[in-house]
Coordinates of C-alpha atoms (C1' of nucleotides) in Angstrom, one line a residue:
Chain A
M95 CA 153.5 132.9 111.8
K96 CA 155.5 131.5 114.6
I97 CA 156.9 133.4 117.5
Y98 CA 159.2 132.1 120.3
N99 CA 157.5 132.4 123.6
S100 CA 159.8 132.8 126.5
L101 CA 157.0 131.6 128.7
S102 CA 156.7 128.1 127.0
R103 CA 160.3 128.2 125.8
K104 CA 159.3 127.1 122.3
K105 CA 158.1 128.5 119.1
E106 CA 154.3 128.9 119.0
I107 CA 151.8 129.7 116.2
F108 CA 151.0 133.3 116.6
E109 CA 147.2 133.8 117.2
P110 CA 146.3 137.1 118.9
F111 CA 143.2 137.3 121.1
D112 CA 141.4 139.3 118.4
P113 CA 142.3 137.8 115.0
Q114 CA 142.5 141.4 113.4
R115 CA 144.2 143.2 116.1
V116 CA 147.5 143.0 118.0
Y117 CA 148.2 144.7 121.3
M118 CA 151.9 144.8 122.1
Y119 CA 153.8 146.4 125.0
I120 CA 157.4 147.0 125.0
C121 CA 159.5 147.9 128.1
G122 CA 161.0 151.2 127.5
V123 CA 164.1 152.9 129.0
T124 CA 164.7 154.5 132.3
V125 CA 165.7 157.9 131.3
Y126 CA 168.7 158.8 133.3
D127 CA 171.2 158.7 130.4
H128 CA 171.6 158.7 126.7
S129 CA 170.4 155.4 125.1
H130 CA 173.2 153.2 123.9
L131 CA 173.4 150.5 121.3
G132 CA 171.9 148.0 123.4
H133 CA 168.8 150.0 123.4
A134 CA 169.1 150.3 119.7
L135 CA 169.0 146.5 119.4
S136 CA 165.8 146.2 121.4
S137 CA 164.2 149.2 119.6
I138 CA 165.1 148.0 116.2
V139 CA 163.9 144.3 116.8
F140 CA 160.5 145.4 118.1
D141 CA 160.2 148.0 115.4
V142 CA 160.6 145.3 112.7
L143 CA 158.1 143.2 114.5
Y144 CA 155.7 146.1 114.5
R145 CA 156.2 146.8 110.8
Y146 CA 156.0 143.2 109.9
L147 CA 152.8 142.6 111.8
R148 CA 151.3 145.6 110.0
Y149 CA 152.5 144.4 106.7
K150 CA 150.7 141.2 107.4
G151 CA 147.5 143.1 107.8
Y152 CA 147.1 143.4 111.6
S153 CA 145.8 146.6 113.1
V154 CA 148.6 147.0 115.7
K155 CA 148.7 149.0 118.9
K156 CA 152.1 149.3 120.2
V157 CA 153.0 151.0 123.6
Q158 CA 156.3 151.7 125.0
N159 CA 156.8 153.4 128.4
F160 CA 159.3 155.6 129.8
T161 CA 160.4 155.0 133.4
D162 CA 160.7 158.6 134.5
I163 CA 161.0 158.2 138.2
D164 CA 163.4 156.0 139.9
D165 CA 166.6 156.0 142.1
K166 CA 169.0 156.4 139.2
I167 CA 167.2 159.5 138.0
I168 CA 167.0 160.9 141.5
N169 CA 170.7 160.4 141.9
K170 CA 171.6 162.0 138.5
A171 CA 169.4 164.9 139.4
L172 CA 171.2 165.2 142.8
Q173 CA 174.6 165.0 141.0
E174 CA 173.6 167.7 138.6
K175 CA 171.9 169.8 141.1
T176 CA 168.6 169.8 139.3
S177 CA 165.2 168.1 139.4
S178 CA 164.3 164.6 138.3
E179 CA 162.0 166.2 135.8
V180 CA 164.7 168.0 134.1
I181 CA 166.7 164.9 133.8
S182 CA 164.0 162.7 132.5
E183 CA 162.8 165.3 130.1
K184 CA 166.3 165.7 128.8
Y185 CA 166.8 162.1 128.2
I186 CA 163.3 161.5 126.8
K187 CA 164.2 164.0 124.2
S188 CA 167.5 162.2 123.5
F189 CA 165.7 158.9 123.3
F190 CA 163.4 160.2 120.6
Q191 CA 166.3 161.8 118.7
S192 CA 168.0 158.4 118.8
I193 CA 165.2 156.2 117.6
D194 CA 164.1 158.7 115.0
G195 CA 167.6 158.6 113.8
L196 CA 167.4 154.9 113.6
N197 CA 164.3 155.1 111.5
V198 CA 162.4 153.3 114.4
L199 CA 158.7 154.1 114.1
R200 CA 157.2 155.9 117.0
S201 CA 155.0 153.7 119.1
D202 CA 151.3 154.6 119.2
S203 CA 151.7 155.7 122.7
H204 CA 154.7 156.5 124.9
P205 CA 153.3 156.8 128.4
R206 CA 155.3 157.9 131.4
A207 CA 155.1 156.4 134.9
T208 CA 154.7 159.8 136.4
E209 CA 151.6 160.7 134.3
D210 CA 149.7 157.4 135.3
M211 CA 150.2 157.8 139.0
E212 CA 146.6 157.5 139.8
E213 CA 146.3 154.3 137.8
I214 CA 149.4 153.0 139.7
I215 CA 148.0 153.8 143.1
N216 CA 144.7 152.3 142.4
F217 CA 146.3 149.2 141.1
I218 CA 148.2 148.9 144.4
K219 CA 145.1 149.4 146.4
N220 CA 143.4 146.7 144.5
L221 CA 146.1 144.2 145.2
I222 CA 146.1 145.1 148.9
D223 CA 142.3 144.7 149.0
K224 CA 142.6 141.2 147.4
G225 CA 145.3 140.3 150.0
Y226 CA 148.1 139.9 147.6
A227 CA 150.0 142.9 149.0
Y228 CA 150.7 144.3 152.4
E229 CA 151.8 147.7 153.8
S230 CA 154.8 147.8 156.0
S231 CA 156.1 151.1 157.5
G232 CA 154.9 153.3 154.6
S233 CA 156.0 151.0 151.9
V234 CA 153.9 148.3 150.1
Y235 CA 155.2 144.9 149.1
F236 CA 153.7 142.1 146.9
N237 CA 153.5 138.9 148.9
V238 CA 155.1 136.4 146.5
K239 CA 153.8 133.4 148.5
K240 CA 150.2 134.4 147.5
F241 CA 150.8 133.7 143.8
D242 CA 151.3 130.1 143.1
D243 CA 152.5 130.7 139.6
Y244 CA 155.3 132.8 140.7
G245 CA 158.4 131.7 138.7
K246 CA 156.7 130.4 135.7
L247 CA 158.4 132.7 133.3
S248 CA 161.9 132.8 134.6
G249 CA 162.0 129.3 136.3
N250 CA 163.2 131.1 139.5
V251 CA 161.2 129.4 142.2
H252 CA 160.8 130.7 145.6
N253 CA 164.2 130.6 147.0
E254 CA 164.9 131.6 150.6
E255 CA 168.4 130.1 150.4
Y256 CA 169.6 132.5 147.7
K257 CA 170.8 135.7 149.2
S258 CA 171.3 138.4 146.8
S259 CA 174.6 140.3 146.9
R260 CA 172.6 143.5 147.1
V261 CA 172.7 145.2 150.4
D262 CA 169.0 145.5 151.2
E263 CA 168.5 147.8 154.1
N264 CA 164.9 147.0 154.1
H265 CA 163.9 144.6 156.8
S266 CA 160.2 145.3 156.6
K267 CA 159.6 142.7 153.9
K268 CA 158.0 139.3 154.9
H269 CA 159.8 137.2 152.5
N270 CA 163.1 137.6 150.7
N271 CA 161.4 137.6 147.2
D272 CA 158.7 140.1 148.0
F273 CA 159.2 143.2 146.0
A274 CA 158.2 146.8 146.4
L275 CA 155.0 148.2 144.9
W276 CA 155.3 151.4 146.7
K277 CA 158.3 153.0 148.4
I278 CA 158.3 155.6 151.0
S279 CA 160.4 158.5 150.0
N280 CA 163.4 159.9 151.9
A281 CA 163.4 163.6 152.7
G282 CA 164.3 165.6 149.7
E283 CA 163.3 163.0 147.3
P284 CA 160.4 163.6 144.9
F285 CA 157.1 162.0 146.1
W286 CA 153.5 161.4 145.3
D287 CA 150.7 161.3 147.9
S288 CA 149.2 157.9 148.5
P289 CA 147.2 156.2 151.2
W290 CA 150.4 154.6 152.5
S291 CA 153.0 157.4 152.5
K292 CA 154.5 160.3 150.5
G293 CA 156.5 158.1 148.1
R294 CA 156.9 156.6 144.7
P295 CA 156.0 153.5 142.8
G296 CA 158.3 150.5 142.7
W297 CA 159.8 149.7 139.3
H298 CA 157.5 146.8 138.3
I299 CA 154.1 148.2 139.1
E300 CA 154.2 150.9 136.5
C301 CA 154.3 148.5 133.6
S302 CA 151.4 146.4 134.9
A303 CA 149.3 149.6 135.5
M304 CA 150.2 151.0 132.0
V305 CA 149.6 147.9 130.2
K306 CA 146.1 147.8 131.8
K307 CA 145.4 151.4 131.2
H308 CA 146.7 151.7 127.6
L309 CA 146.1 148.2 126.2
G310 CA 143.9 146.2 128.5
A311 CA 144.0 143.4 131.1
Q312 CA 145.4 140.9 128.6
I313 CA 147.7 141.5 125.7
D314 CA 149.2 139.6 122.9
I315 CA 152.8 140.5 123.0
H316 CA 155.1 141.8 125.7
G317 CA 158.8 142.5 124.7
G318 CA 162.0 143.5 126.2
G319 CA 165.5 142.5 126.8
M320 CA 166.4 139.1 128.2
D321 CA 167.7 140.7 131.3
L322 CA 164.1 141.8 132.1
I323 CA 162.7 138.3 132.5
F324 CA 163.6 138.3 136.1
P325 CA 162.6 140.0 138.2
H326 CA 160.8 142.5 136.2
H327 CA 158.5 140.5 134.0
E328 CA 158.0 137.7 136.5
N329 CA 156.8 140.4 138.9
E330 CA 154.6 142.0 136.3
I331 CA 152.8 138.6 135.7
A332 CA 152.3 138.3 139.4
Q333 CA 150.8 141.8 139.8
S334 CA 148.7 141.7 136.6
E335 CA 147.2 138.2 137.0
C336 CA 146.4 138.9 140.6
F337 CA 144.8 142.2 139.7
S338 CA 142.5 141.0 136.9
S339 CA 142.3 137.3 137.8
K340 CA 142.8 136.7 134.1
K341 CA 145.3 134.4 132.6
P342 CA 147.4 134.7 130.8
F343 CA 148.4 138.3 131.3
V344 CA 150.5 138.1 128.2
K345 CA 150.1 135.6 125.4
Y346 CA 153.5 135.8 124.0
W347 CA 156.6 137.0 125.8
M348 CA 159.4 138.1 123.5
H349 CA 162.9 138.7 124.6
N350 CA 165.8 140.0 122.7
G351 CA 169.4 139.1 123.4
M352 CA 171.9 141.3 125.1
L353 CA 174.5 143.2 123.3
R354 CA 177.9 142.2 124.6
V355 CA 181.1 144.2 124.7
K356 CA 184.6 143.0 124.1
G357 CA 186.7 142.8 127.2
A358 CA 185.3 143.7 130.5
E359 CA 187.6 146.7 130.9
M360 CA 186.3 148.2 127.8
S361 CA 182.7 148.2 129.0
K362 CA 182.9 151.4 130.8
S363 CA 185.1 153.4 128.6
L364 CA 183.9 152.5 125.1
G365 CA 181.4 149.9 124.9
N366 CA 178.6 150.5 127.2
T367 CA 178.8 154.2 126.8
F368 CA 178.5 154.1 123.1
S369 CA 175.3 156.0 122.6
I370 CA 173.0 155.8 119.7
N371 CA 173.4 159.4 119.0
E372 CA 177.2 158.9 118.9
A373 CA 176.9 155.9 116.6
L374 CA 174.6 157.8 114.2
K375 CA 177.4 160.3 113.6
R376 CA 179.5 157.5 112.3
F377 CA 177.2 155.1 110.7
S378 CA 174.0 155.4 108.6
S379 CA 170.8 154.1 110.3
D380 CA 170.7 151.4 107.7
A381 CA 174.1 150.1 108.6
I382 CA 173.2 149.9 112.3
R383 CA 170.0 148.2 111.5
L384 CA 171.4 145.7 109.1
W385 CA 174.2 145.0 111.5
I386 CA 171.7 144.2 114.2
L387 CA 169.2 142.4 111.9
Q388 CA 171.9 140.2 110.4
T389 CA 171.9 138.4 113.7
H390 CA 168.8 136.7 115.1
Y391 CA 167.2 138.7 117.8
R392 CA 167.5 136.1 120.5
T393 CA 171.3 135.8 120.3
N394 CA 173.8 138.1 122.2
P395 CA 175.8 139.8 119.6
L396 CA 179.2 141.2 120.3
L397 CA 179.6 145.0 119.7
D398 CA 182.3 145.4 117.1
L399 CA 182.4 148.7 115.3
D400 CA 184.3 147.1 112.4
L401 CA 181.4 144.9 111.8
I402 CA 179.1 147.9 111.5
K403 CA 181.6 149.5 109.1
S404 CA 181.6 146.4 107.0
T405 CA 177.9 146.5 106.9
E406 CA 178.0 150.1 105.6
K407 CA 180.0 148.7 102.7
S408 CA 177.5 146.0 101.9
L409 CA 174.8 148.6 101.7
T410 CA 176.3 150.4 98.8
R411 CA 175.2 147.6 96.5
L412 CA 171.6 147.9 97.8
R413 CA 171.6 151.7 97.6
L414 CA 172.6 151.4 94.0
I415 CA 169.7 149.1 93.2
N416 CA 167.4 151.5 95.0
S417 CA 168.4 154.7 93.4
E418 CA 170.1 154.1 90.1
L419 CA 168.5 151.2 88.4
K420 CA 165.7 152.0 85.9
S421 CA 163.4 149.4 84.5
K422 CA 162.8 149.0 80.8
P423 CA 158.9 148.6 80.2
E424 CA 159.5 147.6 76.6
L425 CA 161.2 144.4 77.7
K426 CA 159.5 141.3 79.0
K427 CA 158.2 141.6 82.6
M428 CA 159.9 139.5 85.1
N429 CA 158.3 137.9 88.0
F430 CA 159.8 138.1 91.4
I431 CA 157.2 136.5 93.5
S432 CA 159.4 133.6 94.8
F433 CA 161.5 136.2 96.6
K434 CA 158.6 137.6 98.4
Q435 CA 157.5 134.1 99.4
R436 CA 161.0 133.4 100.8
F437 CA 161.0 136.6 102.6
I438 CA 157.8 136.0 104.3
E439 CA 158.6 132.4 105.1
S440 CA 161.7 133.6 106.9
M441 CA 159.9 136.4 108.8
D442 CA 157.1 134.0 109.7
D443 CA 159.7 131.8 111.4
D444 CA 160.2 133.8 114.6
L445 CA 161.4 136.8 112.8
N446 CA 164.4 135.3 111.0
T447 CA 165.8 138.6 109.8
P448 CA 169.2 137.2 108.8
K449 CA 167.4 134.8 106.3
A450 CA 165.2 137.6 105.2
I451 CA 168.2 139.9 104.5
A452 CA 169.8 137.1 102.5
T453 CA 166.7 137.2 100.3
I454 CA 167.0 140.9 99.8
F455 CA 170.6 140.5 98.6
D456 CA 169.7 137.7 96.4
L457 CA 166.7 139.7 95.0
A458 CA 169.1 142.6 94.4
K459 CA 171.5 140.3 92.6
M460 CA 168.6 139.0 90.4
I461 CA 167.3 142.5 89.6
K462 CA 170.8 143.6 88.6
K463 CA 171.4 140.7 86.6
S464 CA 168.3 140.7 84.6
S465 CA 167.8 144.5 84.2
S466 CA 169.4 144.5 80.8
T467 CA 167.1 141.7 79.4
H468 CA 164.0 142.1 81.3
D469 CA 161.6 144.7 82.7
V470 CA 162.4 144.4 86.4
S471 CA 160.0 147.0 87.6
Q472 CA 158.1 144.5 89.8
G473 CA 161.4 143.5 91.4
L474 CA 162.3 147.1 92.2
I475 CA 158.9 147.6 93.8
L476 CA 159.3 144.4 95.8
F477 CA 162.8 145.4 96.8
R478 CA 161.5 148.6 98.4
E479 CA 158.6 146.9 100.0
L480 CA 160.7 144.3 101.7
S481 CA 163.4 146.8 102.7
N482 CA 160.8 148.9 104.3
I483 CA 159.7 146.1 106.5
L484 CA 163.2 146.0 107.9
G485 CA 163.2 149.8 108.1
L486 CA 166.0 150.3 105.5
N487 CA 165.6 153.6 103.7
Y488 CA 168.8 153.7 101.8
K489 CA 169.7 157.2 103.0
K490 CA 173.4 157.8 103.2
L491 CA 175.1 158.9 106.2
T492 CA 174.7 162.7 106.1
K493 CA 178.2 163.9 106.6
D494 CA 176.6 167.3 106.1
K495 CA 179.3 170.0 105.8
V496 CA 182.3 168.8 104.2
A497 CA 184.0 170.2 107.2
N498 CA 184.5 173.9 107.3
D499 CA 188.2 173.7 106.9
V500 CA 187.9 172.3 103.4
N501 CA 186.9 174.8 100.8
I502 CA 184.6 173.3 98.0
N503 CA 185.9 175.8 95.4
E504 CA 189.4 174.7 96.2
I505 CA 188.5 171.1 95.6
E506 CA 186.8 171.8 92.4
L507 CA 189.8 173.7 91.3
M508 CA 192.2 170.8 92.2
I509 CA 190.0 168.4 90.4
E510 CA 190.2 170.6 87.3
E511 CA 193.9 170.8 87.5
R512 CA 194.1 167.0 87.8
N513 CA 191.9 166.4 84.8
Q514 CA 194.1 168.9 82.8
A515 CA 197.1 166.8 83.8
R516 CA 195.3 163.7 82.8
S517 CA 194.5 164.9 79.4
D518 CA 198.2 165.9 79.1
K519 CA 198.9 162.4 80.1
N520 CA 200.9 163.8 83.0
W521 CA 200.0 160.9 85.2
K522 CA 202.5 161.7 87.9
E523 CA 201.0 165.2 88.5
A524 CA 197.4 163.8 88.3
D525 CA 198.2 161.1 91.0
L526 CA 199.9 163.7 93.2
I527 CA 196.8 165.8 93.2
R528 CA 194.8 162.8 93.9
D529 CA 196.9 162.0 96.9
K530 CA 196.6 165.4 98.1
L531 CA 192.8 165.3 97.9
L532 CA 192.9 162.1 99.8
E533 CA 194.8 163.7 102.6
L534 CA 192.0 166.3 102.8
G535 CA 189.7 163.4 103.1
I536 CA 188.3 163.7 99.6
E537 CA 187.8 160.6 97.6
I538 CA 187.5 160.9 93.9
T539 CA 186.1 158.7 91.2
D540 CA 186.5 159.0 87.4
T541 CA 183.4 158.2 85.7
T542 CA 182.0 158.5 82.2
E543 CA 180.2 161.6 83.4
G544 CA 183.4 163.3 84.6
T545 CA 185.2 163.1 88.0
K546 CA 183.0 162.8 91.1
W547 CA 184.1 163.4 94.6
K548 CA 182.9 162.7 98.0
K549 CA 184.1 163.2 101.6
Chain B
rG100 C1' 174.7 127.1 144.1
rG101 C1' 170.0 127.9 140.7
rC102 C1' 167.9 129.0 135.6
rG103 C1' 169.3 129.1 130.5
rA104 C1' 171.9 129.7 125.8
rC105 C1' 175.6 128.6 122.5
rG106 C1' 180.3 126.3 119.9
rU107 C1' 179.2 126.3 111.7
rG108 C1' 184.7 128.9 106.4
rG109 C1' 189.8 134.4 107.9
rC110 C1' 185.6 137.4 110.4
rC111 C1' 179.9 138.0 111.2
rA112 C1' 176.0 134.7 110.5
rA113 C1' 171.5 131.3 108.8
rG114 C1' 170.3 126.3 108.6
rU115 C1' 168.4 122.0 113.6
rG116 C1' 167.1 114.4 110.5
rG117 C1' 167.4 113.5 103.4
rU118 C1' 165.7 119.1 97.7
rU119 C1' 172.3 121.2 102.0
rU120 C1' 178.7 117.3 99.0
rA121 C1' 175.9 124.0 104.4
rA122 C1' 172.1 130.5 102.7
rG123 C1' 173.6 135.7 103.1
rG124 C1' 177.2 139.6 104.3
rC125 C1' 182.4 141.3 105.1
rG126 C1' 187.4 140.0 103.9
rG127 C1' 190.7 137.3 100.2
rA128 C1' 191.9 135.7 95.1
rG129 C1' 191.0 136.1 89.7
rG130 C1' 188.6 138.9 85.8
rU131 C1' 185.8 143.2 83.2
rC132 C1' 186.4 148.6 83.3
rU133 C1' 190.4 152.3 84.1
rG134 C1' 196.5 155.8 82.1
rC135 C1' 196.8 153.7 87.0
rA136 C1' 193.3 153.6 90.7
rA137 C1' 188.6 153.8 93.1
rA138 C1' 183.6 152.4 92.7
rA139 C1' 180.6 148.9 90.3
rC140 C1' 179.9 144.3 87.9
rC141 C1' 181.1 138.9 87.0
rU142 C1' 183.6 134.4 88.8
rU143 C1' 185.7 132.1 92.9
rU144 C1' 186.6 131.1 98.3
rA145 C1' 183.9 124.9 104.3
rU146 C1' 183.3 116.9 101.1
rU147 C1' 182.5 120.2 106.3
rC148 C1' 179.7 121.9 110.9
rG149 C1' 184.3 122.1 119.1
rG150 C1' 186.0 116.7 120.4
rC151 C1' 184.8 111.4 121.0
rG152 C1' 181.2 107.7 121.0
rG153 C1' 176.0 106.1 119.9
rU154 C1' 170.9 106.0 117.4
rU155 C1' 169.5 105.8 112.0
rC156 C1' 169.2 103.4 105.4
rG157 C1' 170.7 108.6 106.1
rA158 C1' 173.0 113.7 111.3
rA159 C1' 175.8 120.0 111.4
rU160 C1' 170.8 118.6 112.8
rC161 C1' 168.6 113.3 117.7
rC162 C1' 171.0 111.0 122.5
rG163 C1' 175.5 110.4 126.0
rC164 C1' 180.1 111.9 127.6
rC165 C1' 184.1 115.5 127.4
rC166 C1' 186.3 120.3 126.2
rG167 C1' 185.3 125.6 125.6
rU168 C1' 182.3 130.2 125.5
rC169 C1' 178.4 133.3 127.1
rG170 C1' 173.8 135.3 129.5
rC171 C1' 170.6 135.8 133.7
rC172 C1' 169.9 135.0 139.1
rU173 C1' 171.4 142.7 141.8
rC174 C1' 169.5 148.4 138.5
rC175 C1' 169.6 147.3 133.3
rA176 C1' 167.0 146.8 126.5

RNA sequence: GGCGACGUGGCCAAGUGGUUUAAGGCGGAGGUCUGCAAAACCUUUAUUCGGCGGUUCGAAUCCGCCCGUCGCCUCCA
């Protein structure tokens, strides 16, 4: 299997430190708001990686953290006149609801920064002891100049010229690129005791500490969005490699592309705030997954709801294969192994899910085509097996209640009336009733087993 | 200013030197079915890969230039 490594900027053959086991860490979300479709993209991509590695026989340990203490959470708490704990708790719940809804498997562990504070503080202590970090008026900074490899991931070299647009009120840093490991708290803000001050950890240190604690000093895969390459992951490398003196901290860095939104003005109103939970009310998890996986994970797709809708459409064919097709054991068994090979070949090539999906569609077509002349049971088994790797479960969007304002009995009655009209060959009346039903949002289908309807 | 990505049919999107006169999905067209529809199924839908040069027996795929789009460099999946 080949994986594109952001560090080397090319595809590399995947060989974990331990040939049997894979240790992977995915940067999780900062829980100050509902997760949006961009998070869905990332979650789904690494969920598929997780599923596929297990399919290949690896024993995989996947860890994804929650950043549950940071400025945005504090601000939100202030805004809503509550505590950061209440805020983070609320959005952690929402996050799980979202990824469960997307059929994303839970990671083996979901640690929170606030629960690993001891580990974080010890990590910082160690870096100070080794001379990589320094304390300055209650805060602690990493001294970037002490780490020669700084910039190896992002290509951002020490750049004193570049002045960030950010208004940094902090003048206690030695160098422009030095970053906070520990931040002294202002009055009223949440804090933890430390040798340096009552304060809280900087953003990057939690991941280094949690990787170390939950997975080890060196791991196979570290994933996240491309936007995290700098400074987050660059800084993680600095911290972790200085801490353990082991290189590389991460063997394969994987970064998914960023979901883009049409038109800048839309970003605030519609696009960016389109939460996963909101999307799941309108689309099935399969549709969202297919939409995302039909684009390679390293490209930046454009959010387009019509596209998700069209994906929903393409699923009907697959659902039909999954649920309605029966195999005929009395016929000659058909072999579908070539489809499996194609699928694996695609996935082995840096998770080429668009190609893998094409194989699933081709497989579906072949099953359908051959079902009357051959026993296609093996094809059906394979179809489900491959679908499962992509996390497709073929459950329909549960538009549960057919709306309270629509009376089911009434619908049945109208359908009966229409069928009466049809048997009387009173087409005008029949069509009129059909139109009426359509106005109510009821779509009907005449089949050999009678008239079916759906909302 | 620095780092990087990309431009493939109406739309989305694989392919990155010959098995490709370019997968798959959506949409369109034609057909089967139907009272008509819908759904489903079948068939069909780019001699062509932003433009111009070059390398090569051979290029969408490599090189150069030009045009265009986008991401990151600041919290961010």
